[in-house]
mmCIF file of C-alpha atoms in Angstrom:
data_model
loop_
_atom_site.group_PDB
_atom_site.id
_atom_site.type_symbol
_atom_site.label_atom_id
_atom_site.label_comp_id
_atom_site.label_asym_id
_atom_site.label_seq_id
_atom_site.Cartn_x
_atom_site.Cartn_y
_atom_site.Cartn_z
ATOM 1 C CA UNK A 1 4.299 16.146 -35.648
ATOM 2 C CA UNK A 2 2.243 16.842 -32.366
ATOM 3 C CA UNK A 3 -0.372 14.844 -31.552
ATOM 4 C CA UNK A 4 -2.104 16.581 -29.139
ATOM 5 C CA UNK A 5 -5.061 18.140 -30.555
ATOM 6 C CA UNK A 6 -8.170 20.150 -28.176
ATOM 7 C CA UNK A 7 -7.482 20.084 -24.229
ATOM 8 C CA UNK A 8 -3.969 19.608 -22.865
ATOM 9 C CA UNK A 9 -4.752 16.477 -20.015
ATOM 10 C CA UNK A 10 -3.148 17.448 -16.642
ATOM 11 C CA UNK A 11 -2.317 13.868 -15.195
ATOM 12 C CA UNK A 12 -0.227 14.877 -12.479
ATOM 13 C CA UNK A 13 -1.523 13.881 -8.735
ATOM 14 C CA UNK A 14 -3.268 17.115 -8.001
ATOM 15 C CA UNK A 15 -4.839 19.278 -8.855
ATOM 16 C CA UNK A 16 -6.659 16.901 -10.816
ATOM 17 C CA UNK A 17 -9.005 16.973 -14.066
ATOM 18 C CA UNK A 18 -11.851 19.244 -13.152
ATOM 19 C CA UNK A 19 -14.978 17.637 -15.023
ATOM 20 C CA UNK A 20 -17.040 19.943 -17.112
ATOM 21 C CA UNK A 21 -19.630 19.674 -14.697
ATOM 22 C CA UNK A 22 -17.669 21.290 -12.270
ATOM 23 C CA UNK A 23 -16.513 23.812 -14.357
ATOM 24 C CA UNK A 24 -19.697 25.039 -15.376
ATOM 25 C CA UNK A 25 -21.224 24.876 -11.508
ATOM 26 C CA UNK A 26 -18.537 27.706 -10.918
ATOM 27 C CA UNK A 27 -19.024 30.011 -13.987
ATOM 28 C CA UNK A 28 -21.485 32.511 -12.333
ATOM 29 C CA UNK A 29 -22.035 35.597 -11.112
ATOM 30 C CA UNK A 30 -20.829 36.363 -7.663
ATOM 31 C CA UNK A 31 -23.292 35.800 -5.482
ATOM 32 C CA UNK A 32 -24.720 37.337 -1.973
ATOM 33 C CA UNK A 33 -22.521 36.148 0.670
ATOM 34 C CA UNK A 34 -25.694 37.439 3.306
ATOM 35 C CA UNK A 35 -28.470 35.721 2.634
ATOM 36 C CA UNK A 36 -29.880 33.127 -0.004
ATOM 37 C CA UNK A 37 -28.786 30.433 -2.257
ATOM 38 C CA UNK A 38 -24.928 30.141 -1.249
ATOM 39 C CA UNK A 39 -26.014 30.455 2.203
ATOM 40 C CA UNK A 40 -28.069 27.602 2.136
ATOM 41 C CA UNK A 41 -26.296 25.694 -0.397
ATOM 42 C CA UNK A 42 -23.213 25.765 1.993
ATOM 43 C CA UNK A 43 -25.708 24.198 4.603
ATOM 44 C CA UNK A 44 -25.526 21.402 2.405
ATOM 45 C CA UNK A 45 -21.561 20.585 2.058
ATOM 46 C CA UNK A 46 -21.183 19.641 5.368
ATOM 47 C CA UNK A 47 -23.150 16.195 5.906
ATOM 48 C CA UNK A 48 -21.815 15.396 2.494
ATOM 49 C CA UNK A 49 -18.308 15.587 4.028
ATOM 50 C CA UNK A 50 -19.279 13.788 6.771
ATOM 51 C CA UNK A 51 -20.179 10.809 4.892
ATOM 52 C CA UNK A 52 -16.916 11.266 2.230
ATOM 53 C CA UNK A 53 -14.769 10.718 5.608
ATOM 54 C CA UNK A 54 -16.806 7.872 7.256
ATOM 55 C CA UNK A 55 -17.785 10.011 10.166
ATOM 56 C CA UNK A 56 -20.663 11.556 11.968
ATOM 57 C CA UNK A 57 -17.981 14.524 13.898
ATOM 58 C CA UNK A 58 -17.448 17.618 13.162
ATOM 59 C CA UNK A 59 -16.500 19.034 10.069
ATOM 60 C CA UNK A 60 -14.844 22.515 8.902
ATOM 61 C CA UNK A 61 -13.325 24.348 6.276
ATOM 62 C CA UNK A 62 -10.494 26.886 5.709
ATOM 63 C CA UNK A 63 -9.442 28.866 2.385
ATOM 64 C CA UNK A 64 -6.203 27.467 1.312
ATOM 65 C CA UNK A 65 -4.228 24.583 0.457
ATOM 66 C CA UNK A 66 -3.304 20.964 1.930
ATOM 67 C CA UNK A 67 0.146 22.577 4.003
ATOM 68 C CA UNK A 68 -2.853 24.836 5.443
ATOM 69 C CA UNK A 69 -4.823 21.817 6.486
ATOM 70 C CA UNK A 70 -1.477 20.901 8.493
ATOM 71 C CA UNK A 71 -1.566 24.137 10.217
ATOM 72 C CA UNK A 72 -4.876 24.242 10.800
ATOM 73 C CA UNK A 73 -4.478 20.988 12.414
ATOM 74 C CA UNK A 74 -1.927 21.245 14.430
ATOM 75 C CA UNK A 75 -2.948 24.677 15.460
ATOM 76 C CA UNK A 76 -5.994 23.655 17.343
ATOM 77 C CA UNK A 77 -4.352 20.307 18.596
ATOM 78 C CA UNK A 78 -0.771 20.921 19.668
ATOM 79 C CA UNK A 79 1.123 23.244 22.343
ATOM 80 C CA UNK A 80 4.617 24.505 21.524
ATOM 81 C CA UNK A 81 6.883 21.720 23.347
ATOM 82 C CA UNK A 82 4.341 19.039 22.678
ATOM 83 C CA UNK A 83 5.862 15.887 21.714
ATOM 84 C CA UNK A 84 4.814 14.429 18.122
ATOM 85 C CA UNK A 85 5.837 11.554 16.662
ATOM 86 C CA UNK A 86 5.255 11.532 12.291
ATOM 87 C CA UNK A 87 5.005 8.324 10.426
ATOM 88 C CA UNK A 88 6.451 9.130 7.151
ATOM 89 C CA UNK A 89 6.983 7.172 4.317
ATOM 90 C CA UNK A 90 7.749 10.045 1.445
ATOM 91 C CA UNK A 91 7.856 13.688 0.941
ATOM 92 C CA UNK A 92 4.864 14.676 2.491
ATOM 93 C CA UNK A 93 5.396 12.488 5.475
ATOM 94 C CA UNK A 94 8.320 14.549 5.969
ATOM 95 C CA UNK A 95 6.833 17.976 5.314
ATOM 96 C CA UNK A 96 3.826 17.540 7.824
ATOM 97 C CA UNK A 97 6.849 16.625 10.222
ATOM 98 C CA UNK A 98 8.650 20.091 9.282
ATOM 99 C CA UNK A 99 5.448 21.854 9.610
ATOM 100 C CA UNK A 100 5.033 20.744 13.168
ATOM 101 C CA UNK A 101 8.551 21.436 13.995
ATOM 102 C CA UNK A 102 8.223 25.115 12.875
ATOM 103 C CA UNK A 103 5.252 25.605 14.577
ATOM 104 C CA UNK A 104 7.453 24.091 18.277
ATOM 105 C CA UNK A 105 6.552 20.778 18.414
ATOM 106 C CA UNK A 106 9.083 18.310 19.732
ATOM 107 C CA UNK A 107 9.062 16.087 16.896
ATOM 108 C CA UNK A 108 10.252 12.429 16.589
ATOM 109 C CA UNK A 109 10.224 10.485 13.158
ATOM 110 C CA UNK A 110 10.281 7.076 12.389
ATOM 111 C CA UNK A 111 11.083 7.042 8.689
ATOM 112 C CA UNK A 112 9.847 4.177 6.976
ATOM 113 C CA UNK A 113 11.646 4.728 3.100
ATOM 114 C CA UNK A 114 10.281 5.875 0.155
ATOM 115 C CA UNK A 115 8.898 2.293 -0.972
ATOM 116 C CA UNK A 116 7.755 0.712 2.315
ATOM 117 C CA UNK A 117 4.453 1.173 4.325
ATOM 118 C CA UNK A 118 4.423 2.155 7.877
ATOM 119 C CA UNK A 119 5.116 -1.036 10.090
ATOM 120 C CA UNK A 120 2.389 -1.258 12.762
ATOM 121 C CA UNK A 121 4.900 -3.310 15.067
ATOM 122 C CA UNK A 122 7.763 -0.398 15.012
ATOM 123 C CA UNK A 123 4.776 2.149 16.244
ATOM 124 C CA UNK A 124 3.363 -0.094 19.150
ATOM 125 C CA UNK A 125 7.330 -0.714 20.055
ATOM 126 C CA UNK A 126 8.046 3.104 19.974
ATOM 127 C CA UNK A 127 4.894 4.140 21.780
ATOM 128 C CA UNK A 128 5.404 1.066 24.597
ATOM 129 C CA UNK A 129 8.454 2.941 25.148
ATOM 130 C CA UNK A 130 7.314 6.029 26.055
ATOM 131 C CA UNK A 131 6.278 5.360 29.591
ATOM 132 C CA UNK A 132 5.709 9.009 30.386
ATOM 133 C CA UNK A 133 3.085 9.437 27.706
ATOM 134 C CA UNK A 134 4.768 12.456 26.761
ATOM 135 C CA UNK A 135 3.717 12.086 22.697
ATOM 136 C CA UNK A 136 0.810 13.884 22.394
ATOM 137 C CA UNK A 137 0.064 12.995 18.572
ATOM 138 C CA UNK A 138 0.611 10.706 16.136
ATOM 139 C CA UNK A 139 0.774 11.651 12.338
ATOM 140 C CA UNK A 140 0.856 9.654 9.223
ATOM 141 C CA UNK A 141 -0.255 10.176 5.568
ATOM 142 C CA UNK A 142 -3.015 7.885 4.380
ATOM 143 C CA UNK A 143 -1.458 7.804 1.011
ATOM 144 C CA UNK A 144 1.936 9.887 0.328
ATOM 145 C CA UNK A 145 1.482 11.540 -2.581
ATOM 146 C CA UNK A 146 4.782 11.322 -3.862
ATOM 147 C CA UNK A 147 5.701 8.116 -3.563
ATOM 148 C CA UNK A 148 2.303 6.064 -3.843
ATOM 149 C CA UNK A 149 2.643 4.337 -0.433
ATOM 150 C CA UNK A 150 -0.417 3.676 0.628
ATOM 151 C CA UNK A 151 -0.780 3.119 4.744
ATOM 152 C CA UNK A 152 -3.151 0.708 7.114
ATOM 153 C CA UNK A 153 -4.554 3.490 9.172
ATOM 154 C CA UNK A 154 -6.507 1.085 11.176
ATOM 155 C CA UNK A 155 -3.323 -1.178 11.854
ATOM 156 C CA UNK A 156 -1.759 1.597 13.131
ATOM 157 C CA UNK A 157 -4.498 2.669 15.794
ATOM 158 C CA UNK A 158 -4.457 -1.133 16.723
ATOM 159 C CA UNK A 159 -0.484 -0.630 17.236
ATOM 160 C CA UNK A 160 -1.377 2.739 19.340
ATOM 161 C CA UNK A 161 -4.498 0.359 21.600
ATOM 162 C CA UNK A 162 -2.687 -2.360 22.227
ATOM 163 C CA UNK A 163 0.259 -0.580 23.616
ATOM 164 C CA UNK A 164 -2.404 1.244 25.986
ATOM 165 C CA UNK A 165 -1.192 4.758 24.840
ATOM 166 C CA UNK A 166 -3.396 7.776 24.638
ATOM 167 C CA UNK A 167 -2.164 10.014 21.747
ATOM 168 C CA UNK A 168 -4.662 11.444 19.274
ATOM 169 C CA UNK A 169 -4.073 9.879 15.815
ATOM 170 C CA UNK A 170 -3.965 12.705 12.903
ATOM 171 C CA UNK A 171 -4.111 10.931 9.147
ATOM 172 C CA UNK A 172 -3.699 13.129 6.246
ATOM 173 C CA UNK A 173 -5.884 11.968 3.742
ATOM 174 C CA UNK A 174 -4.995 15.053 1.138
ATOM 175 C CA UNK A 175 -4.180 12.591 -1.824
ATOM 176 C CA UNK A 176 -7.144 9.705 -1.516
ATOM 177 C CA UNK A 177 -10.515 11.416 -0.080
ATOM 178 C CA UNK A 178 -12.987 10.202 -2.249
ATOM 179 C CA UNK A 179 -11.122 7.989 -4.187
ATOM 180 C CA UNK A 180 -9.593 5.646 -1.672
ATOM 181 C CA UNK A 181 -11.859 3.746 0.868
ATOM 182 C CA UNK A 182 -11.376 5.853 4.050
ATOM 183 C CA UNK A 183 -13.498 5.161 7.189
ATOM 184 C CA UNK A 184 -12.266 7.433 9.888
ATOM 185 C CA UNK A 185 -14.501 6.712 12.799
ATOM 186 C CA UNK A 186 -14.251 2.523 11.850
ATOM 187 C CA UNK A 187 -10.617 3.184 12.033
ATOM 188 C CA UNK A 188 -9.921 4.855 15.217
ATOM 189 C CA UNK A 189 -9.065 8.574 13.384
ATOM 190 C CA UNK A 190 -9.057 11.203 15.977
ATOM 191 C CA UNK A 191 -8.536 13.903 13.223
ATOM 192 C CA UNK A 192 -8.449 13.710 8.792
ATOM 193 C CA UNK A 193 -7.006 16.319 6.996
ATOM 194 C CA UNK A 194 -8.146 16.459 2.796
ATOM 195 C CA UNK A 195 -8.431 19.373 0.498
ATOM 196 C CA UNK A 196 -10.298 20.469 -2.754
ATOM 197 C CA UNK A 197 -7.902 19.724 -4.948
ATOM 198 C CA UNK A 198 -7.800 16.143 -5.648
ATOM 199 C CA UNK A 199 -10.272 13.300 -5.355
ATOM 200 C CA UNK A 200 -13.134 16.185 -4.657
ATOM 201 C CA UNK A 201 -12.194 17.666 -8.224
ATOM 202 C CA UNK A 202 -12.484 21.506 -7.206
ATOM 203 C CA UNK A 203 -9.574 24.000 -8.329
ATOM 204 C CA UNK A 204 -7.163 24.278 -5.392
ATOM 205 C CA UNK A 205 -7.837 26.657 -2.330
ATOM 206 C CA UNK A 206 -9.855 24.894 0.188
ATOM 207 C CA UNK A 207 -9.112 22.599 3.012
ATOM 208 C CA UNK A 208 -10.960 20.627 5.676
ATOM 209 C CA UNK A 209 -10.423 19.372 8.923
ATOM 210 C CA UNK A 210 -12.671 16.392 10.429
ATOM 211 C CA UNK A 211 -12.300 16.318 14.221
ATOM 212 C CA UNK A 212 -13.935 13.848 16.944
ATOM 213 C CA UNK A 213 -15.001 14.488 20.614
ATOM 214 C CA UNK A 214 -11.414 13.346 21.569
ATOM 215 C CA UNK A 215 -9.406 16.105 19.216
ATOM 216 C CA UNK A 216 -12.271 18.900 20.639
ATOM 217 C CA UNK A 217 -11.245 18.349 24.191
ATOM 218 C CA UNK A 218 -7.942 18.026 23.454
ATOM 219 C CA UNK A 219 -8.366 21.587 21.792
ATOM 220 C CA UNK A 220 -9.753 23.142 25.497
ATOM 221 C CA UNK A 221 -6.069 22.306 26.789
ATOM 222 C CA UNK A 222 -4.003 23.770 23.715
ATOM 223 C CA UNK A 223 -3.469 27.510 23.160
ATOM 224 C CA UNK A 224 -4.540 28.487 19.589
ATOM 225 C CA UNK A 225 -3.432 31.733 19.543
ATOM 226 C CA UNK A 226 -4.363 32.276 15.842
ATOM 227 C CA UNK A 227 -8.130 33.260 15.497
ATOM 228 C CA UNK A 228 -8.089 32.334 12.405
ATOM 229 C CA UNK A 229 -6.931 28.581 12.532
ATOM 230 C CA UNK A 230 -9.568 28.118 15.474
ATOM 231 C CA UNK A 231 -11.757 25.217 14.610
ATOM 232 C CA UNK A 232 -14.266 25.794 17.101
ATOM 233 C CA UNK A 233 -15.959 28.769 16.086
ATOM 234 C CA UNK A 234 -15.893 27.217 12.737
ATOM 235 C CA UNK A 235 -17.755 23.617 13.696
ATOM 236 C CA UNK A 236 -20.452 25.819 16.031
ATOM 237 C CA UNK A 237 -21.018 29.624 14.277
ATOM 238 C CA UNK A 238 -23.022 32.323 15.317
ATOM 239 C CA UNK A 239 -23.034 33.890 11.702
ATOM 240 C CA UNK A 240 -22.625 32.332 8.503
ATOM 241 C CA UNK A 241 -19.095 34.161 7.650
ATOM 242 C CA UNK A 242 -17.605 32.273 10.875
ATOM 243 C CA UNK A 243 -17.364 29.520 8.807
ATOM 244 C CA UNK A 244 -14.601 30.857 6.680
ATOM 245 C CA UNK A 245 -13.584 33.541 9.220
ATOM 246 C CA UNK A 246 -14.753 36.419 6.377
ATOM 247 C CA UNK A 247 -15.653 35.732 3.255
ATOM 248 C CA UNK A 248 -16.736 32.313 2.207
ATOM 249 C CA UNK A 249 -14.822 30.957 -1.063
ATOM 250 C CA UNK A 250 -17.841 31.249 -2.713
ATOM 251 C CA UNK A 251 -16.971 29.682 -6.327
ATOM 252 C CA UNK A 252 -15.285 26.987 -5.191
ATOM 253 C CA UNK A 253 -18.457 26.142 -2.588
ATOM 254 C CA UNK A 254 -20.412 26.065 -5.929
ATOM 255 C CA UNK A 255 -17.718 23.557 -7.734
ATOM 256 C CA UNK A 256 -17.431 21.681 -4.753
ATOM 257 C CA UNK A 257 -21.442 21.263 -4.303
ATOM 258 C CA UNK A 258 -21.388 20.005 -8.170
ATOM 259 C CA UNK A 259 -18.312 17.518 -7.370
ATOM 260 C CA UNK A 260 -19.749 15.694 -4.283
ATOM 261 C CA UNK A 261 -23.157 15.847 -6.186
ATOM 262 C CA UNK A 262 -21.507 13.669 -8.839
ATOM 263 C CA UNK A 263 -19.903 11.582 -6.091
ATOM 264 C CA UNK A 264 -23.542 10.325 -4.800
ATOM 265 C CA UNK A 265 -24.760 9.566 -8.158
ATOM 266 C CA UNK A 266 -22.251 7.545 -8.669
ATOM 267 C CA UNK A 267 -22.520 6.125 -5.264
ATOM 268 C CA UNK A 268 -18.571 6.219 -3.250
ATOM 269 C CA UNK A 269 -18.459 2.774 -2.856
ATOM 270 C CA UNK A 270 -18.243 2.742 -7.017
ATOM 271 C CA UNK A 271 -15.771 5.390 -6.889
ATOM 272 C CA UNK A 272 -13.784 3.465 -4.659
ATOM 273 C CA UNK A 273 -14.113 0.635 -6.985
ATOM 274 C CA UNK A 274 -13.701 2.319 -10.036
ATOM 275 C CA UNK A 275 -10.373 3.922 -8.773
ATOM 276 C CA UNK A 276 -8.775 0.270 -8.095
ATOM 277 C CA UNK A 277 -10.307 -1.293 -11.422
ATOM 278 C CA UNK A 278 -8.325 1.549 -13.508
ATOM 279 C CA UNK A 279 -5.301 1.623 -11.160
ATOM 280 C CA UNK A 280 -4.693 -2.288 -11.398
ATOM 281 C CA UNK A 281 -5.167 -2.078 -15.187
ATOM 282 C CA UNK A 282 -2.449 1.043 -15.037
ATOM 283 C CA UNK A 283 0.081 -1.383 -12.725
ATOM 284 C CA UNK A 284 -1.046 -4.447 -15.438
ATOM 285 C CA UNK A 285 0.570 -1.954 -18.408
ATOM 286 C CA UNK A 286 3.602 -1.189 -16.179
ATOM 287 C CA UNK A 287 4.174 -5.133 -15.750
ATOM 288 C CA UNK A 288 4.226 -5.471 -19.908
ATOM 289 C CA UNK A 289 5.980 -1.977 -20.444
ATOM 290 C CA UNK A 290 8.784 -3.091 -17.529
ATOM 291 C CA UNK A 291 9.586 -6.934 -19.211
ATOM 292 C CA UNK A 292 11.800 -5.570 -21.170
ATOM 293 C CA UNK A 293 13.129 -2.558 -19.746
ATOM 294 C CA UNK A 294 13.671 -0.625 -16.871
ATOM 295 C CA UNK A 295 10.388 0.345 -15.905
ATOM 296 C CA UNK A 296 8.904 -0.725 -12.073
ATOM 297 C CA UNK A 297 6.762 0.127 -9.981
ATOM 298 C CA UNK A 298 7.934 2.266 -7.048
ATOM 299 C CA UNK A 299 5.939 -0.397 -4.435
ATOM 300 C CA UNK A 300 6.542 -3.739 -5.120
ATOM 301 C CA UNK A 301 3.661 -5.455 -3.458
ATOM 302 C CA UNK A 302 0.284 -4.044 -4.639
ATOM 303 C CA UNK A 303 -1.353 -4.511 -1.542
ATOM 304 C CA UNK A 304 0.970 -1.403 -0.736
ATOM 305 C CA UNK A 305 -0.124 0.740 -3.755
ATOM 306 C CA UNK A 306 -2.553 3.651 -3.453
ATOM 307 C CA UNK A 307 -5.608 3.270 -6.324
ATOM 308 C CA UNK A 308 -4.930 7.250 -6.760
ATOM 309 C CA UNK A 309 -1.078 7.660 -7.722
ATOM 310 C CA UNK A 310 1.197 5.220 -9.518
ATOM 311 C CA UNK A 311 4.394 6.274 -8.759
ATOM 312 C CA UNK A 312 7.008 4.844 -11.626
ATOM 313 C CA UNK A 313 10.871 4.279 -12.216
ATOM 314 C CA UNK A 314 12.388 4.101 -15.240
ATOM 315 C CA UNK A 315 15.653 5.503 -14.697
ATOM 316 C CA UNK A 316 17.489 8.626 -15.076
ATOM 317 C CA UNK A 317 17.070 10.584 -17.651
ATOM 318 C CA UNK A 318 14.651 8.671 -18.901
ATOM 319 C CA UNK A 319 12.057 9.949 -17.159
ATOM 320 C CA UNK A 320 12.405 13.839 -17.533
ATOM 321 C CA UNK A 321 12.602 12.635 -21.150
ATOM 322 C CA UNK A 322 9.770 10.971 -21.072
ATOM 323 C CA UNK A 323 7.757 13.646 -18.914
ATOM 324 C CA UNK A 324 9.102 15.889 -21.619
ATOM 325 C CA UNK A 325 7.617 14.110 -24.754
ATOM 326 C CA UNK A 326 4.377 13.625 -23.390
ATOM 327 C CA UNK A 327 3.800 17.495 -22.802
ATOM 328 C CA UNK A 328 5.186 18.890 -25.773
ATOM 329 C CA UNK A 329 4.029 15.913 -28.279
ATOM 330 C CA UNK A 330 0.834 14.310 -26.635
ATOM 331 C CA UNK A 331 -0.750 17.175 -24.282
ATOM 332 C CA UNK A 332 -0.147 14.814 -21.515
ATOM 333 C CA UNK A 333 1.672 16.298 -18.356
ATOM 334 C CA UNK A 334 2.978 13.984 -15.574
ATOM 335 C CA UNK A 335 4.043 14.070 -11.878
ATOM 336 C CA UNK A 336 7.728 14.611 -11.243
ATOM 337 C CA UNK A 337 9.282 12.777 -8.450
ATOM 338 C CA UNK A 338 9.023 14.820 -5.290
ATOM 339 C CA UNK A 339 11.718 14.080 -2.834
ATOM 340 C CA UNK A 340 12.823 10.952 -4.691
ATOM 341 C CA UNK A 341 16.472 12.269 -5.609
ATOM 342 C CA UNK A 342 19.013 9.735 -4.436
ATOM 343 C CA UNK A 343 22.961 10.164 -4.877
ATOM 344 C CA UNK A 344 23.350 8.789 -8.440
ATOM 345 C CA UNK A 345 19.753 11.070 -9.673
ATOM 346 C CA UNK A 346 19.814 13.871 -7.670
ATOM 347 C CA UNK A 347 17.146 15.623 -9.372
ATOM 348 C CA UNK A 348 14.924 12.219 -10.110
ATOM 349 C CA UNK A 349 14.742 12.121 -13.499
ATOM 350 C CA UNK A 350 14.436 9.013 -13.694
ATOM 351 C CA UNK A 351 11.254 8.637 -11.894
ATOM 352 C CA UNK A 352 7.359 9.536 -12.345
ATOM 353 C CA UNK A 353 3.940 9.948 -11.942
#
C-alpha cells in the first residue's frame, strides 16, 4: 500500500521545494518587458542580493543554470593560458575545474577527497611556491553539493594573505546562498557564484555573479570575447534589457522577488539558524538510525557538514533501494550520489542525499 497521498516532496539538493508563495508570485500574465511594474520591480532584486551575499559590490544576473554561473565567471575573469588553481573536495569541485580547462585555462588541482575540507595550510604551501605569481585565480566550492563538505572560505583567503600572493579568490556558493552564513566581503571573496535554484527557492534558470573592485579591474585585462557573458554592461546598463542581454526572465524575477521577500521577514540570520537547528536534528537521526547498522554520515566531524545537504552512506545497494522505496511508496525523492562511485560501488548505490 502507498503511502504517499497529495504532493510528491522533492528532497533532493536542488532544485528545491518551491513554497506556495512562490508559486503563486509567478502565475501571471506576461508582463511588459518596456516599461512598468517588472521594470521597477527588477530595480528591487539587486540590493536584496547584495545583502544575501554580505556585500555592497556589484551584482548581476544571467538566464541559465549554476555550470552557466561558472562560465560567466570565468569568462569575464580569465585569459586562455591563465593559470588556475581549483580547490575541490567533490563533484562539483571537479566540474568547475573541467569548465575552466575547456574554456583554456591552465588548471592545477589540489584534490582534497570526497569527505575532507579544504586544508588552508596545503593552499598557503602551494601558493608560497609559486614565486612567479603565475596563478591568476583561485576556486573552491563553499559547500559541494554532492558530498556535503562544507569549506572555511575565510581560512582560505588567510592561507592566500599570508603567503603574500595576489590571485583573485572565486567561491561558488550555488548550494548554500541563503541558507548557509556567507559573508563575502568579511571573508576576503573577490567573486560568488549562486543560482535560483536552491536556497533562493525559484525554479531553475537564473544565475548571479557578485564581483568586487578587484575582479572589475581584473576584467579590463581579460578578453571576453562573448558579449553575452560580459558582466560589465550588465552591473552599469544603458537600457533595462542589458541586464539580461534581451529579454529579462520575467517569471522567475517575479518568484524570485516573492522568495527574497520571504527571506527578510524571516530575517537571514534566522534562516541561517533555522537551517543548522533542522540539519543537526537530521545528523542526530542518522546517529540512532547508524547504531545498529551501516548508516554514517559522509563527514565525520560536524564542524565539516554543510546545514543544506546531508550526504549519507549506507552501503551498496542499499541505498538505490532505499531511494527507490521512498519514491514509489512515500512520495519522497532523494539525492543520488554524484561522483561518489568507488571500485567496489561503481554506480553509488550505496550512498545518498
Amino acid at each position: 500500500m502507498p503511502l504517499s497521498n497529495g504532493r510528491e516532496y522533492l528532497a533532493i539538493p536542488g532544485p528545491s521545494v518551491m513554497p506556495d508563495r512562490v508559486l503563486r508570485a509567478m502565475h501571471r500574465a506576461s508582463p511588459n518587458i518596456y516599461e512598468g511594474d517588472l521594470v521597477e520591480m527588477t530595480a528591487t532584486l539587486w540590493p536584496d542580493l547584495r545583502r544575501l551575499a554580505g556585500t555592497s559590490e556589484h551584482v548581476v544576473s544571467y538566464i541559465g543554470n549554476g555550470h552557466a554561473g561558472w562560465e560567466a565567471s570565468l569568462s569575464n575573469a580569465m585569459n586562455p593560458g591563465d593559470r588556475v588553481l581549483v580547490l575541490s573536495t567533490g563533484w562539483f569541485g571537479e566540474g568547475w575545474a573541467k569548465c575552466a580547462r575547456r574554456m583554456g585555462g591552465d588548471v592545477e588541482m589540489i584534490d582534497f577527497g570526497r569527505r575532507s575540507p579544504i586544508d588552508p595550510n596545503r593552499v598557503e604551501e602551494t601558493l608560497r611556491a609559486d614565486r612567479e605569481g603565475r596563478i591568476e585565480l583561485v576556486l573552491l566550492p563553499f559547500v559541494d553539493t554532492a558530498t556535503s563538505v562544507r569549506n572555511d572560505v575565510a581560512a582560505v583567503r588567510a592561507a592566500m594573505d599570508a603567503a603574500g600572493h595576489p590571485a583573485l579568490l572565486m567561491v561558488d556558493a550555488i548550494a548554500s546562498l541563503g541558507c548557509e552564513e556567507y559573508r563575502m566581503d568579511d571573508w576576503g571573496v573577490d567573486v560568488t557564484l549562486s543560482a535560483s535554484q536552491k536556497g533562493l527557492m525559484t525554479p531553475p534558470g537564473m544565475c548571479f555573479v557578485w564581483f568586487n573592485g578587484r575582479a572589475e579591474a581584473r576584467r579590463e585585462r581579460v578578453d571576453c570575447r562573448s558579449p553575452y557573458w560580459d558582466w560589465i554592461p550588465r552591473a552599469r546598463p544603458e537600457f533595462y534589457a542589458d541586464q539580461f542581454k534581451g529579454t529579462a526572465p520575467t517569471h522567475h524575477l517575479f518568484g524570485l522577488r516573492e522568495a527574497l521577500d520571504m527571506i527578510a521577514e524571516e530575517g537571514l540570520e534566522a534562516v541561517w539558524a533555522r537551517h543548522e537547528a533542522l540539519a543537526r536534528a537530521v545528523w542526530a537521526a542518522v546517529d540512532i538510525w547508524g547504531s545498529g547498522g551501516p548508516m554514517e554520515m559522509n563527514v565525520a566531524d560536524p564542524a565539516h557538514r554543510s546545514h543544506v545537504v546531508t550526504a549519507l552512506r549506507v552501503g551498496a545497494p542499499h541505498g538505490a533501494e532505499l531511494r527507490k522505496w521512498t519514491e514509489e511508496r512515500a512520495g519522497l525523492t532523494l539525492g543520488v550520489g554524484l561522483g561518489m562511485g568507488t571500485g567496489d560501488d561503481p554506480k553509488a548505490e550505496g550512498f545518498f542525499r
